[in-house]
Every structure is written in structure tokens, then in C-alpha cells.
């Protein structure tokens, strides 16, 4: 166990190596990156600077190291995390924004180019990263972010109020399974969602960090597809003819989700990969003539 005294006796770079070794021993996947991040959190400084740790900073770093070695997500320890070019509040009770989701947001932003004031709905919004990302790059958009969880709600409302320098999104408390009943037909230009999509098998074998994230944000039912079935069945009529649906998927779900979309009558469906080369985004449209 790394102690404050041991950390304070070392130059910063070696203190970081000691933290890294502790995190590696605990099985943390990116121990090098995490060690440098924890140093920055504890001191407010970069570990490449020579200033040695104060007793208080050493104490803070020892505590953060113990918590990370206990596999608390780094994002929760940091309390905030970057998504695209802005920063979101994050913590226990809400799904951490992930780099995988950036391409989902970028796809929607691309589709909205040339539309001055599109109406957008983000389903299962969590921190609001997808909806806020759209608002950030399509400032004329009117974006509503639906979230059901009481624990996630404070993060969404705070991010809606503060994450962007200008403009905001409207948080809406509600359940994706019934919210479609309240949307007038043909009133939305785009729906985006990163719904829960882990299978029962994946839920049972989550990484320790993911096991600290809310089940409600991850559990997609036995085959991981429950929310896709719901969204694909009930939300097409909410879109204007020609309107788009942009869904994040798990990397092995493209075929199933494309099949469900076709079965429900969606048009021009397509799949896009993330920057890791994994299938990540499903695109589907309401027919122009429908
Ligand atoms: N991408 C997340 C994971 O693999 C899952 C997010 C989700 O279910 N929407 O842990």
C-alpha cells in the first residue's frame, strides 16, 4: 500500500511510478495514464514539473491511489471528464462519457448540417454528452435530453446548465419505454441515443469499474437488445418524414440492430465504425414518403 510519507520522499516522476506500480498490481488497465492523472488531481500540477509533493498533497495522492486500486472509475475520482471539446460533470450514479460515443455524436452533427433550427431528442441521456455535443456544434438546434434515473438527473441538469459556454439543452425526466406517447407525430428532425446495451452475459462479467456504474445505464436485457426493440418500434413516427435516428451499439450488435430496424420499416439503414475500428453507430431514417 502506497503511503503519503513514501510519496513525499520522492521526486514527482518517481512518485508517479510508485502509484503506477500499485495500480498495476491491482489490475488497472491504463496504470501509467491513471497514475499521471491522479498526480494532477492531487496536486493541480503536471508530474513532469519538479516541485515535490507537500504533506497534504502526498496524503491526497495516497488516498486517490487506494481508491483507484479499489477500481473506482478514474472519471468518478476526477468528478469531471472531457467529451469532444467540452467538460462534463460525472460521478457515481451516472454512466461515464466514453470516447467510443464521440463518433455517435459526430455522426448526428454531420447529418444536421444545413438545418438552421433542428428539433433533437437524446434518449437515455445520462450526463447529456450526446445532446450537449449536438448543441455545441449545431447551436441553432433545440435539444431535449430524456433521462429517467434519479441518480443521473443531477448530473444532467448541472451539465445542461454549465457544460457549454453558450446555449443549453432541456433536460426532461421520463422513461424511454413510454415517452414516445407524448411526442407529436412528425415533430423531430433527429433522435440520438446511447441506450443500455450489455447482454446478461456481459453484465455478469463486467470490469470492476463498469460494475460501479449504474446497472440501469448498461443492462439491455438477456440479449442486450431490449432498448433497440423499444426505440425502433415506437419512435419512428415522432420524426419528420426523412428524419434520422442515430444509435450507439455494442461492437457485436450491428447485424441484429440493422435487422430489427428493417423489420420495423426504417429506411436507408447503415452502420459506422468508431476510431477503434469497431462497429459503433447505426443510422436509420423515416421514409421521405411515409
Ligand atoms: N460502452 C459501454 C460499455 O461497454 C456500454 C454502454 C451502454 O450500455 N450504453 O461498458
PDB file of C-alpha atoms and ligand atoms in Angstrom:
ATOM      1  CA  UNK A   1       0.000   0.000   0.000  1.00  0.00           C
ATOM      2  CA  UNK A   2       1.449   3.374  -1.071  1.00  0.00           C
ATOM      3  CA  UNK A   3       1.764   5.799   1.874  1.00  0.00           C
ATOM      4  CA  UNK A   4       1.839   9.588   1.901  1.00  0.00           C
ATOM      5  CA  UNK A   5       5.273   9.540   3.550  1.00  0.00           C
ATOM      6  CA  UNK A   6       6.748   7.354   0.813  1.00  0.00           C
ATOM      7  CA  UNK A   7       5.266   9.594  -1.892  1.00  0.00           C
ATOM      8  CA  UNK A   8       6.523  12.820  -0.299  1.00  0.00           C
ATOM      9  CA  UNK A   9      10.074  11.472  -0.050  1.00  0.00           C
ATOM     10  CA  UNK A  10      10.257  11.012  -3.837  1.00  0.00           C
ATOM     11  CA  UNK A  11      10.670  13.364  -6.789  1.00  0.00           C
ATOM     12  CA  UNK A  12       7.366  13.681  -8.707  1.00  0.00           C
ATOM     13  CA  UNK A  13       8.240  11.325 -11.537  1.00  0.00           C
ATOM     14  CA  UNK A  14       9.211   8.573  -9.140  1.00  0.00           C
ATOM     15  CA  UNK A  15       6.122   9.169  -7.022  1.00  0.00           C
ATOM     16  CA  UNK A  16       4.078   8.616 -10.185  1.00  0.00           C
ATOM     17  CA  UNK A  17       5.962   5.363 -10.892  1.00  0.00           C
ATOM     18  CA  UNK A  18       5.155   4.162  -7.368  1.00  0.00           C
ATOM     19  CA  UNK A  19       1.451   4.929  -7.899  1.00  0.00           C
ATOM     20  CA  UNK A  20       1.589   3.213 -11.286  1.00  0.00           C
ATOM     21  CA  UNK A  21       3.076   0.057  -9.739  1.00  0.00           C
ATOM     22  CA  UNK A  22       0.295   0.000  -7.136  1.00  0.00           C
ATOM     23  CA  UNK A  23      -2.381   0.375  -9.831  1.00  0.00           C
ATOM     24  CA  UNK A  24      -0.773  -2.320 -11.998  1.00  0.00           C
ATOM     25  CA  UNK A  25      -0.752  -4.698  -9.038  1.00  0.00           C
ATOM     26  CA  UNK A  26      -4.494  -4.015  -8.634  1.00  0.00           C
ATOM     27  CA  UNK A  27      -5.099  -4.903 -12.303  1.00  0.00           C
ATOM     28  CA  UNK A  28      -5.953  -1.395 -13.543  1.00  0.00           C
ATOM     29  CA  UNK A  29      -5.737  -1.412 -17.353  1.00  0.00           C
ATOM     30  CA  UNK A  30      -4.136   2.013 -18.027  1.00  0.00           C
ATOM     31  CA  UNK A  31      -1.970   2.346 -14.921  1.00  0.00           C
ATOM     32  CA  UNK A  32       0.544   4.748 -16.477  1.00  0.00           C
ATOM     33  CA  UNK A  33      -2.092   7.213 -17.693  1.00  0.00           C
ATOM     34  CA  UNK A  34      -4.134   6.898 -14.489  1.00  0.00           C
ATOM     35  CA  UNK A  35      -1.095   7.481 -12.244  1.00  0.00           C
ATOM     36  CA  UNK A  36      -0.312  10.762 -14.000  1.00  0.00           C
ATOM     37  CA  UNK A  37      -3.969  11.806 -13.827  1.00  0.00           C
ATOM     38  CA  UNK A  38      -4.146  11.053 -10.090  1.00  0.00           C
ATOM     39  CA  UNK A  39      -0.997  13.127  -9.555  1.00  0.00           C
ATOM     40  CA  UNK A  40      -2.618  16.018 -11.376  1.00  0.00           C
ATOM     41  CA  UNK A  41      -5.811  15.639  -9.338  1.00  0.00           C
ATOM     42  CA  UNK A  42      -3.901  15.565  -6.034  1.00  0.00           C
ATOM     43  CA  UNK A  43      -1.579  18.492  -6.781  1.00  0.00           C
ATOM     44  CA  UNK A  44      -3.098  20.518  -9.598  1.00  0.00           C
ATOM     45  CA  UNK A  45       0.292  20.198 -11.326  1.00  0.00           C
ATOM     46  CA  UNK A  46       1.759  18.105 -14.096  1.00  0.00           C
ATOM     47  CA  UNK A  47       4.061  15.339 -12.823  1.00  0.00           C
ATOM     48  CA  UNK A  48       6.798  16.464 -15.265  1.00  0.00           C
ATOM     49  CA  UNK A  49       7.322  19.566 -13.109  1.00  0.00           C
ATOM     50  CA  UNK A  50       9.954  19.269 -10.390  1.00  0.00           C
ATOM     51  CA  UNK A  51       8.047  20.669  -7.373  1.00  0.00           C
ATOM     52  CA  UNK A  52       7.960  17.945  -4.751  1.00  0.00           C
ATOM     53  CA  UNK A  53       4.745  16.926  -3.003  1.00  0.00           C
ATOM     54  CA  UNK A  54       3.593  18.741   0.129  1.00  0.00           C
ATOM     55  CA  UNK A  55       2.450  16.551   3.031  1.00  0.00           C
ATOM     56  CA  UNK A  56      -1.167  17.383   2.193  1.00  0.00           C
ATOM     57  CA  UNK A  57      -0.699  16.557  -1.494  1.00  0.00           C
ATOM     58  CA  UNK A  58       1.037  13.297  -0.587  1.00  0.00           C
ATOM     59  CA  UNK A  59      -1.935  12.385   1.605  1.00  0.00           C
ATOM     60  CA  UNK A  60      -4.379  13.206  -1.158  1.00  0.00           C
ATOM     61  CA  UNK A  61      -2.433  11.181  -3.717  1.00  0.00           C
ATOM     62  CA  UNK A  62      -2.184   8.182  -1.366  1.00  0.00           C
ATOM     63  CA  UNK A  63      -5.964   8.293  -0.824  1.00  0.00           C
ATOM     64  CA  UNK A  64      -6.735   8.601  -4.536  1.00  0.00           C
ATOM     65  CA  UNK A  65      -4.338   5.754  -5.309  1.00  0.00           C
ATOM     66  CA  UNK A  66      -6.065   3.479  -2.780  1.00  0.00           C
ATOM     67  CA  UNK A  67      -9.477   4.291  -4.254  1.00  0.00           C
ATOM     68  CA  UNK A  68      -8.333   3.731  -7.831  1.00  0.00           C
ATOM     69  CA  UNK A  69      -6.632   0.475  -6.784  1.00  0.00           C
ATOM     70  CA  UNK A  70     -10.071  -0.446  -5.381  1.00  0.00           C
ATOM     71  CA  UNK A  71     -11.192   0.000  -9.015  1.00  0.00           C
ATOM     72  CA  UNK A  72     -13.280   3.142  -8.634  1.00  0.00           C
ATOM     73  CA  UNK A  73     -13.512   4.617 -12.146  1.00  0.00           C
ATOM     74  CA  UNK A  74     -10.934   7.352 -12.758  1.00  0.00           C
ATOM     75  CA  UNK A  75     -13.772   9.526 -14.113  1.00  0.00           C
ATOM     76  CA  UNK A  76     -15.600   9.314 -10.760  1.00  0.00           C
ATOM     77  CA  UNK A  77     -12.449  10.258  -8.837  1.00  0.00           C
ATOM     78  CA  UNK A  78     -11.881  13.200 -11.177  1.00  0.00           C
ATOM     79  CA  UNK A  79     -15.530  14.330 -10.925  1.00  0.00           C
ATOM     80  CA  UNK A  80     -15.412  15.632 -14.470  1.00  0.00           C
ATOM     81  CA  UNK A  81     -14.422  14.277 -17.865  1.00  0.00           C
ATOM     82  CA  UNK A  82     -13.867  15.648 -21.335  1.00  0.00           C
ATOM     83  CA  UNK A  83     -16.141  14.783 -24.236  1.00  0.00           C
ATOM     84  CA  UNK A  84     -15.414  16.243 -27.698  1.00  0.00           C
ATOM     85  CA  UNK A  85     -14.153  19.732 -26.772  1.00  0.00           C
ATOM     86  CA  UNK A  86     -16.076  20.354 -23.557  1.00  0.00           C
ATOM     87  CA  UNK A  87     -16.109  19.048 -19.981  1.00  0.00           C
ATOM     88  CA  UNK A  88     -18.919  17.227 -18.191  1.00  0.00           C
ATOM     89  CA  UNK A  89     -19.620  16.643 -14.512  1.00  0.00           C
ATOM     90  CA  UNK A  90     -19.606  12.927 -13.763  1.00  0.00           C
ATOM     91  CA  UNK A  91     -19.731  10.732 -10.662  1.00  0.00           C
ATOM     92  CA  UNK A  92     -21.378   7.720  -9.020  1.00  0.00           C
ATOM     93  CA  UNK A  93     -24.898   7.222 -10.351  1.00  0.00           C
ATOM     94  CA  UNK A  94     -24.273   8.160 -13.976  1.00  0.00           C
ATOM     95  CA  UNK A  95     -22.579   6.418 -16.912  1.00  0.00           C
ATOM     96  CA  UNK A  96     -19.115   7.837 -17.657  1.00  0.00           C
ATOM     97  CA  UNK A  97     -18.859   9.579 -21.021  1.00  0.00           C
ATOM     98  CA  UNK A  98     -16.673   7.426 -23.284  1.00  0.00           C
ATOM     99  CA  UNK A  99     -14.504   8.214 -26.285  1.00  0.00           C
ATOM    100  CA  UNK A 100     -16.459   5.493 -28.157  1.00  0.00           C
ATOM    101  CA  UNK A 101     -19.534   7.706 -28.073  1.00  0.00           C
ATOM    102  CA  UNK A 102     -17.868  10.689 -29.756  1.00  0.00           C
ATOM    103  CA  UNK A 103     -18.319   9.223 -33.226  1.00  0.00           C
ATOM    104  CA  UNK A 104     -22.036   8.739 -32.472  1.00  0.00           C
ATOM    105  CA  UNK A 105     -22.354  12.423 -31.697  1.00  0.00           C
ATOM    106  CA  UNK A 106     -20.232  13.450 -34.687  1.00  0.00           C
ATOM    107  CA  UNK A 107     -22.468  11.408 -36.990  1.00  0.00           C
ATOM    108  CA  UNK A 108     -25.532  13.307 -35.780  1.00  0.00           C
ATOM    109  CA  UNK A 109     -23.749  16.672 -36.085  1.00  0.00           C
ATOM    110  CA  UNK A 110     -22.855  15.841 -39.686  1.00  0.00           C
ATOM    111  CA  UNK A 111     -26.454  14.878 -40.529  1.00  0.00           C
ATOM    112  CA  UNK A 112     -27.764  18.167 -39.137  1.00  0.00           C
ATOM    113  CA  UNK A 113     -25.518  20.381 -41.274  1.00  0.00           C
ATOM    114  CA  UNK A 114     -27.565  22.870 -43.264  1.00  0.00           C
ATOM    115  CA  UNK A 115     -30.571  22.660 -40.916  1.00  0.00           C
ATOM    116  CA  UNK A 116     -30.831  26.014 -39.106  1.00  0.00           C
ATOM    117  CA  UNK A 117     -33.067  25.022 -36.182  1.00  0.00           C
ATOM    118  CA  UNK A 118     -33.484  21.249 -35.953  1.00  0.00           C
ATOM    119  CA  UNK A 119     -35.559  19.607 -33.208  1.00  0.00           C
ATOM    120  CA  UNK A 120     -33.464  16.918 -31.481  1.00  0.00           C
ATOM    121  CA  UNK A 121     -34.194  14.336 -28.778  1.00  0.00           C
ATOM    122  CA  UNK A 122     -31.495  12.436 -26.833  1.00  0.00           C
ATOM    123  CA  UNK A 123     -32.948   9.275 -25.245  1.00  0.00           C
ATOM    124  CA  UNK A 124     -31.301   7.724 -22.125  1.00  0.00           C
ATOM    125  CA  UNK A 125     -29.166  10.861 -21.898  1.00  0.00           C
ATOM    126  CA  UNK A 126     -27.119  10.211 -18.712  1.00  0.00           C
ATOM    127  CA  UNK A 127     -24.575  13.050 -18.396  1.00  0.00           C
ATOM    128  CA  UNK A 128     -26.117  14.579 -21.523  1.00  0.00           C
ATOM    129  CA  UNK A 129     -22.921  14.138 -23.535  1.00  0.00           C
ATOM    130  CA  UNK A 130     -24.640  13.322 -26.846  1.00  0.00           C
ATOM    131  CA  UNK A 131     -27.302  16.022 -26.675  1.00  0.00           C
ATOM    132  CA  UNK A 132     -24.830  18.632 -25.445  1.00  0.00           C
ATOM    133  CA  UNK A 133     -22.357  17.659 -28.153  1.00  0.00           C
ATOM    134  CA  UNK A 134     -25.029  18.316 -30.762  1.00  0.00           C
ATOM    135  CA  UNK A 135     -25.933  21.670 -29.197  1.00  0.00           C
ATOM    136  CA  UNK A 136     -22.243  22.609 -29.066  1.00  0.00           C
ATOM    137  CA  UNK A 137     -21.750  22.140 -32.807  1.00  0.00           C
ATOM    138  CA  UNK A 138     -25.266  22.875 -34.081  1.00  0.00           C
ATOM    139  CA  UNK A 139     -26.050  25.948 -31.976  1.00  0.00           C
ATOM    140  CA  UNK A 140     -29.424  26.526 -33.614  1.00  0.00           C
ATOM    141  CA  UNK A 141     -30.692  23.101 -32.549  1.00  0.00           C
ATOM    142  CA  UNK A 142     -33.393  22.725 -29.918  1.00  0.00           C
ATOM    143  CA  UNK A 143     -32.224  19.709 -27.939  1.00  0.00           C
ATOM    144  CA  UNK A 144     -34.143  17.824 -25.272  1.00  0.00           C
ATOM    145  CA  UNK A 145     -32.410  15.173 -23.153  1.00  0.00           C
ATOM    146  CA  UNK A 146     -34.598  12.437 -21.661  1.00  0.00           C
ATOM    147  CA  UNK A 147     -33.419  10.664 -18.514  1.00  0.00           C
ATOM    148  CA  UNK A 148     -35.306   8.501 -16.043  1.00  0.00           C
ATOM    149  CA  UNK A 149     -32.746   7.868 -13.293  1.00  0.00           C
ATOM    150  CA  UNK A 150     -32.991   9.880 -10.100  1.00  0.00           C
ATOM    151  CA  UNK A 151     -29.233   9.404  -9.546  1.00  0.00           C
ATOM    152  CA  UNK A 152     -28.240  10.555 -13.040  1.00  0.00           C
ATOM    153  CA  UNK A 153     -30.619  13.529 -13.039  1.00  0.00           C
ATOM    154  CA  UNK A 154     -28.453  15.988 -11.031  1.00  0.00           C
ATOM    155  CA  UNK A 155     -25.512  15.427 -13.409  1.00  0.00           C
ATOM    156  CA  UNK A 156     -27.710  16.001 -16.434  1.00  0.00           C
ATOM    157  CA  UNK A 157     -29.244  19.193 -15.072  1.00  0.00           C
ATOM    158  CA  UNK A 158     -25.886  20.586 -13.996  1.00  0.00           C
ATOM    159  CA  UNK A 159     -24.279  19.771 -17.328  1.00  0.00           C
ATOM    160  CA  UNK A 160     -27.258  21.258 -19.163  1.00  0.00           C
ATOM    161  CA  UNK A 161     -26.774  24.471 -17.199  1.00  0.00           C
ATOM    162  CA  UNK A 162     -22.969  24.748 -17.196  1.00  0.00           C
ATOM    163  CA  UNK A 163     -21.161  22.453 -19.678  1.00  0.00           C
ATOM    164  CA  UNK A 164     -21.423  24.761 -22.667  1.00  0.00           C
ATOM    165  CA  UNK A 165     -20.285  28.372 -22.686  1.00  0.00           C
ATOM    166  CA  UNK A 166     -23.420  29.416 -24.539  1.00  0.00           C
ATOM    167  CA  UNK A 167     -26.758  27.785 -25.214  1.00  0.00           C
ATOM    168  CA  UNK A 168     -28.225  24.871 -23.389  1.00  0.00           C
ATOM    169  CA  UNK A 169     -30.299  21.735 -23.682  1.00  0.00           C
ATOM    170  CA  UNK A 170     -33.574  20.975 -21.928  1.00  0.00           C
ATOM    171  CA  UNK A 171     -33.458  18.049 -19.505  1.00  0.00           C
ATOM    172  CA  UNK A 172     -36.693  16.030 -19.426  1.00  0.00           C
ATOM    173  CA  UNK A 173     -37.452  13.468 -16.743  1.00  0.00           C
ATOM    174  CA  UNK A 174     -39.068  10.411 -18.267  1.00  0.00           C
ATOM    175  CA  UNK A 175     -38.964   6.793 -19.364  1.00  0.00           C
ATOM    176  CA  UNK A 176     -37.942   5.896 -22.907  1.00  0.00           C
ATOM    177  CA  UNK A 177     -40.417   2.992 -22.758  1.00  0.00           C
ATOM    178  CA  UNK A 178     -43.402   5.357 -22.596  1.00  0.00           C
ATOM    179  CA  UNK A 179     -42.162   8.840 -23.559  1.00  0.00           C
ATOM    180  CA  UNK A 180     -42.956   8.291 -27.259  1.00  0.00           C
ATOM    181  CA  UNK A 181     -46.656   8.571 -26.386  1.00  0.00           C
ATOM    182  CA  UNK A 182     -46.129  12.248 -25.554  1.00  0.00           C
ATOM    183  CA  UNK A 183     -44.340  13.283 -28.751  1.00  0.00           C
ATOM    184  CA  UNK A 184     -46.490  14.737 -31.536  1.00  0.00           C
ATOM    185  CA  UNK A 185     -46.068  12.785 -34.778  1.00  0.00           C
ATOM    186  CA  UNK A 186     -43.558  14.302 -37.201  1.00  0.00           C
ATOM    187  CA  UNK A 187     -42.165  16.815 -34.709  1.00  0.00           C
ATOM    188  CA  UNK A 188     -38.472  15.802 -34.505  1.00  0.00           C
ATOM    189  CA  UNK A 189     -35.632  16.078 -37.022  1.00  0.00           C
ATOM    190  CA  UNK A 190     -33.282  13.691 -35.253  1.00  0.00           C
ATOM    191  CA  UNK A 191     -33.291  11.213 -32.388  1.00  0.00           C
ATOM    192  CA  UNK A 192     -29.995  10.121 -30.832  1.00  0.00           C
ATOM    193  CA  UNK A 193     -29.414   7.529 -28.119  1.00  0.00           C
ATOM    194  CA  UNK A 194     -26.773   5.522 -26.327  1.00  0.00           C
ATOM    195  CA  UNK A 195     -29.184   3.104 -24.644  1.00  0.00           C
ATOM    196  CA  UNK A 196     -28.210   0.322 -22.219  1.00  0.00           C
ATOM    197  CA  UNK A 197     -26.947  -2.482 -24.444  1.00  0.00           C
ATOM    198  CA  UNK A 198     -24.964  -5.060 -22.470  1.00  0.00           C
ATOM    199  CA  UNK A 199     -26.232  -8.655 -22.606  1.00  0.00           C
ATOM    200  CA  UNK A 200     -26.966 -10.642 -19.428  1.00  0.00           C
ATOM    201  CA  UNK A 201     -23.689 -12.485 -20.035  1.00  0.00           C
ATOM    202  CA  UNK A 202     -21.738  -9.210 -20.352  1.00  0.00           C
ATOM    203  CA  UNK A 203     -23.459  -7.808 -17.250  1.00  0.00           C
ATOM    204  CA  UNK A 204     -22.267 -10.826 -15.290  1.00  0.00           C
ATOM    205  CA  UNK A 205     -18.654 -10.331 -16.412  1.00  0.00           C
ATOM    206  CA  UNK A 206     -18.258  -6.575 -16.241  1.00  0.00           C
ATOM    207  CA  UNK A 207     -14.899  -4.980 -15.498  1.00  0.00           C
ATOM    208  CA  UNK A 208     -14.763  -3.841 -11.870  1.00  0.00           C
ATOM    209  CA  UNK A 209     -15.001  -0.187 -12.988  1.00  0.00           C
ATOM    210  CA  UNK A 210     -18.096  -0.845 -15.104  1.00  0.00           C
ATOM    211  CA  UNK A 211     -19.635  -2.727 -12.170  1.00  0.00           C
ATOM    212  CA  UNK A 212     -19.508   0.606 -10.260  1.00  0.00           C
ATOM    213  CA  UNK A 213     -21.536   2.323 -12.966  1.00  0.00           C
ATOM    214  CA  UNK A 214     -25.344   2.244 -12.799  1.00  0.00           C
ATOM    215  CA  UNK A 215     -26.890  -1.025 -13.969  1.00  0.00           C
ATOM    216  CA  UNK A 216     -29.791   0.935 -15.351  1.00  0.00           C
ATOM    217  CA  UNK A 217     -27.455   2.550 -17.894  1.00  0.00           C
ATOM    218  CA  UNK A 218     -25.890  -0.735 -19.002  1.00  0.00           C
ATOM    219  CA  UNK A 219     -28.415  -3.578 -18.776  1.00  0.00           C
ATOM    220  CA  UNK A 220     -30.003  -4.206 -22.174  1.00  0.00           C
ATOM    221  CA  UNK A 221     -31.835  -7.381 -21.111  1.00  0.00           C
ATOM    222  CA  UNK A 222     -30.974 -11.005 -21.899  1.00  0.00           C
ATOM    223  CA  UNK A 223     -29.709 -10.370 -25.449  1.00  0.00           C
ATOM    224  CA  UNK A 224     -28.795  -6.688 -24.914  1.00  0.00           C
ATOM    225  CA  UNK A 225     -31.378  -5.544 -27.462  1.00  0.00           C
ATOM    226  CA  UNK A 226     -34.409  -4.549 -25.316  1.00  0.00           C
ATOM    227  CA  UNK A 227     -33.973  -0.802 -25.791  1.00  0.00           C
ATOM    228  CA  UNK A 228     -33.323  -1.075 -29.525  1.00  0.00           C
ATOM    229  CA  UNK A 229     -36.587  -3.018 -29.882  1.00  0.00           C
ATOM    230  CA  UNK A 230     -38.445  -0.295 -27.993  1.00  0.00           C
ATOM    231  CA  UNK A 231     -36.872   2.678 -29.790  1.00  0.00           C
ATOM    232  CA  UNK A 232     -37.127   1.143 -33.254  1.00  0.00           C
ATOM    233  CA  UNK A 233     -40.768   0.158 -32.695  1.00  0.00           C
ATOM    234  CA  UNK A 234     -42.109   3.340 -31.137  1.00  0.00           C
ATOM    235  CA  UNK A 235     -40.086   6.380 -32.180  1.00  0.00           C
ATOM    236  CA  UNK A 236     -40.182   6.498 -35.986  1.00  0.00           C
ATOM    237  CA  UNK A 237     -43.479   8.390 -36.157  1.00  0.00           C
ATOM    238  CA  UNK A 238     -42.052  11.073 -33.874  1.00  0.00           C
ATOM    239  CA  UNK A 239     -39.652  12.007 -36.687  1.00  0.00           C
ATOM    240  CA  UNK A 240     -40.473  14.174 -39.679  1.00  0.00           C
ATOM    241  CA  UNK A 241     -40.512  12.171 -42.937  1.00  0.00           C
ATOM    242  CA  UNK A 242     -36.815  11.811 -43.835  1.00  0.00           C
ATOM    243  CA  UNK A 243     -35.788  12.376 -40.173  1.00  0.00           C
ATOM    244  CA  UNK A 244     -32.862  10.389 -38.750  1.00  0.00           C
ATOM    245  CA  UNK A 245     -32.236   8.027 -35.870  1.00  0.00           C
ATOM    246  CA  UNK A 246     -28.629   7.690 -34.621  1.00  0.00           C
ATOM    247  CA  UNK A 247     -27.952   4.852 -32.187  1.00  0.00           C
ATOM    248  CA  UNK A 248     -24.826   3.785 -30.360  1.00  0.00           C
ATOM    249  CA  UNK A 249     -24.444  -0.012 -30.384  1.00  0.00           C
ATOM    250  CA  UNK A 250     -22.136  -2.600 -28.869  1.00  0.00           C
ATOM    251  CA  UNK A 251     -19.493  -3.759 -31.332  1.00  0.00           C
ATOM    252  CA  UNK A 252     -21.192  -7.133 -31.976  1.00  0.00           C
ATOM    253  CA  UNK A 253     -24.744  -5.803 -32.389  1.00  0.00           C
ATOM    254  CA  UNK A 254     -24.755  -4.243 -35.881  1.00  0.00           C
ATOM    255  CA  UNK A 255     -26.388  -7.159 -37.671  1.00  0.00           C
ATOM    256  CA  UNK A 256     -29.120  -7.619 -35.056  1.00  0.00           C
ATOM    257  CA  UNK A 257     -29.952  -3.924 -34.793  1.00  0.00           C
ATOM    258  CA  UNK A 258     -29.966  -3.447 -38.591  1.00  0.00           C
ATOM    259  CA  UNK A 259     -32.295  -6.456 -38.814  1.00  0.00           C
ATOM    260  CA  UNK A 260     -34.654  -5.025 -36.198  1.00  0.00           C
ATOM    261  CA  UNK A 261     -34.648  -1.635 -37.961  1.00  0.00           C
ATOM    262  CA  UNK A 262     -35.519  -3.166 -41.319  1.00  0.00           C
ATOM    263  CA  UNK A 263     -38.267  -5.268 -39.715  1.00  0.00           C
ATOM    264  CA  UNK A 264     -39.847  -2.140 -38.228  1.00  0.00           C
ATOM    265  CA  UNK A 265     -39.849  -0.258 -41.542  1.00  0.00           C
ATOM    266  CA  UNK A 266     -36.855   2.081 -41.183  1.00  0.00           C
ATOM    267  CA  UNK A 267     -35.158   3.166 -44.422  1.00  0.00           C
ATOM    268  CA  UNK A 268     -31.567   3.667 -45.650  1.00  0.00           C
ATOM    269  CA  UNK A 269     -30.032   1.965 -42.628  1.00  0.00           C
ATOM    270  CA  UNK A 270     -26.245   1.954 -42.256  1.00  0.00           C
ATOM    271  CA  UNK A 271     -23.525   1.169 -39.748  1.00  0.00           C
ATOM    272  CA  UNK A 272     -20.414   3.231 -38.951  1.00  0.00           C
ATOM    273  CA  UNK A 273     -17.295   2.301 -37.046  1.00  0.00           C
ATOM    274  CA  UNK A 274     -15.642   4.127 -34.150  1.00  0.00           C
ATOM    275  CA  UNK A 275     -11.990   5.241 -34.146  1.00  0.00           C
ATOM    276  CA  UNK A 276     -11.006   1.859 -32.720  1.00  0.00           C
ATOM    277  CA  UNK A 277     -12.381   0.165 -35.869  1.00  0.00           C
ATOM    278  CA  UNK A 278     -15.413  -1.344 -34.079  1.00  0.00           C
ATOM    279  CA  UNK A 279     -18.998  -1.141 -35.332  1.00  0.00           C
ATOM    280  CA  UNK A 280     -20.449   1.624 -33.170  1.00  0.00           C
ATOM    281  CA  UNK A 281     -23.229   3.639 -34.843  1.00  0.00           C
ATOM    282  CA  UNK A 282     -26.469   2.619 -36.520  1.00  0.00           C
ATOM    283  CA  UNK A 283     -28.185   5.161 -38.735  1.00  0.00           C
ATOM    284  CA  UNK A 284     -31.788   4.779 -39.824  1.00  0.00           C
ATOM    285  CA  UNK A 285     -34.341   7.124 -41.399  1.00  0.00           C
ATOM    286  CA  UNK A 286     -38.066   7.573 -41.514  1.00  0.00           C
ATOM    287  CA  UNK A 287     -39.025   7.209 -45.176  1.00  0.00           C
ATOM    288  CA  UNK A 288     -39.480  10.515 -47.037  1.00  0.00           C
ATOM    289  CA  UNK A 289     -42.875   9.397 -48.336  1.00  0.00           C
ATOM    290  CA  UNK A 290     -44.134   7.843 -45.138  1.00  0.00           C
TER     291      UNK A 290
HETATM  292  N1  LIG B   1     -19.991   1.195 -23.787  1.00  0.00           N
HETATM  293  C1  LIG B   1     -20.400   0.692 -22.510  1.00  0.00           C
HETATM  294  C2  LIG B   1     -19.537  -0.485 -22.106  1.00  0.00           C
HETATM  295  O1  LIG B   1     -19.095  -1.223 -22.952  1.00  0.00           O
HETATM  296  C3  LIG B   1     -21.848   0.298 -22.505  1.00  0.00           C
HETATM  297  C4  LIG B   1     -22.707   1.479 -22.594  1.00  0.00           C
HETATM  298  C5  LIG B   1     -24.136   1.120 -22.807  1.00  0.00           C
HETATM  299  O2  LIG B   1     -24.626   0.053 -22.442  1.00  0.00           O
HETATM  300  N2  LIG B   1     -24.801   2.003 -23.402  1.00  0.00           N
HETATM  301  O3  LIG B   1     -19.271  -0.664 -20.944  1.00  0.00           O
END
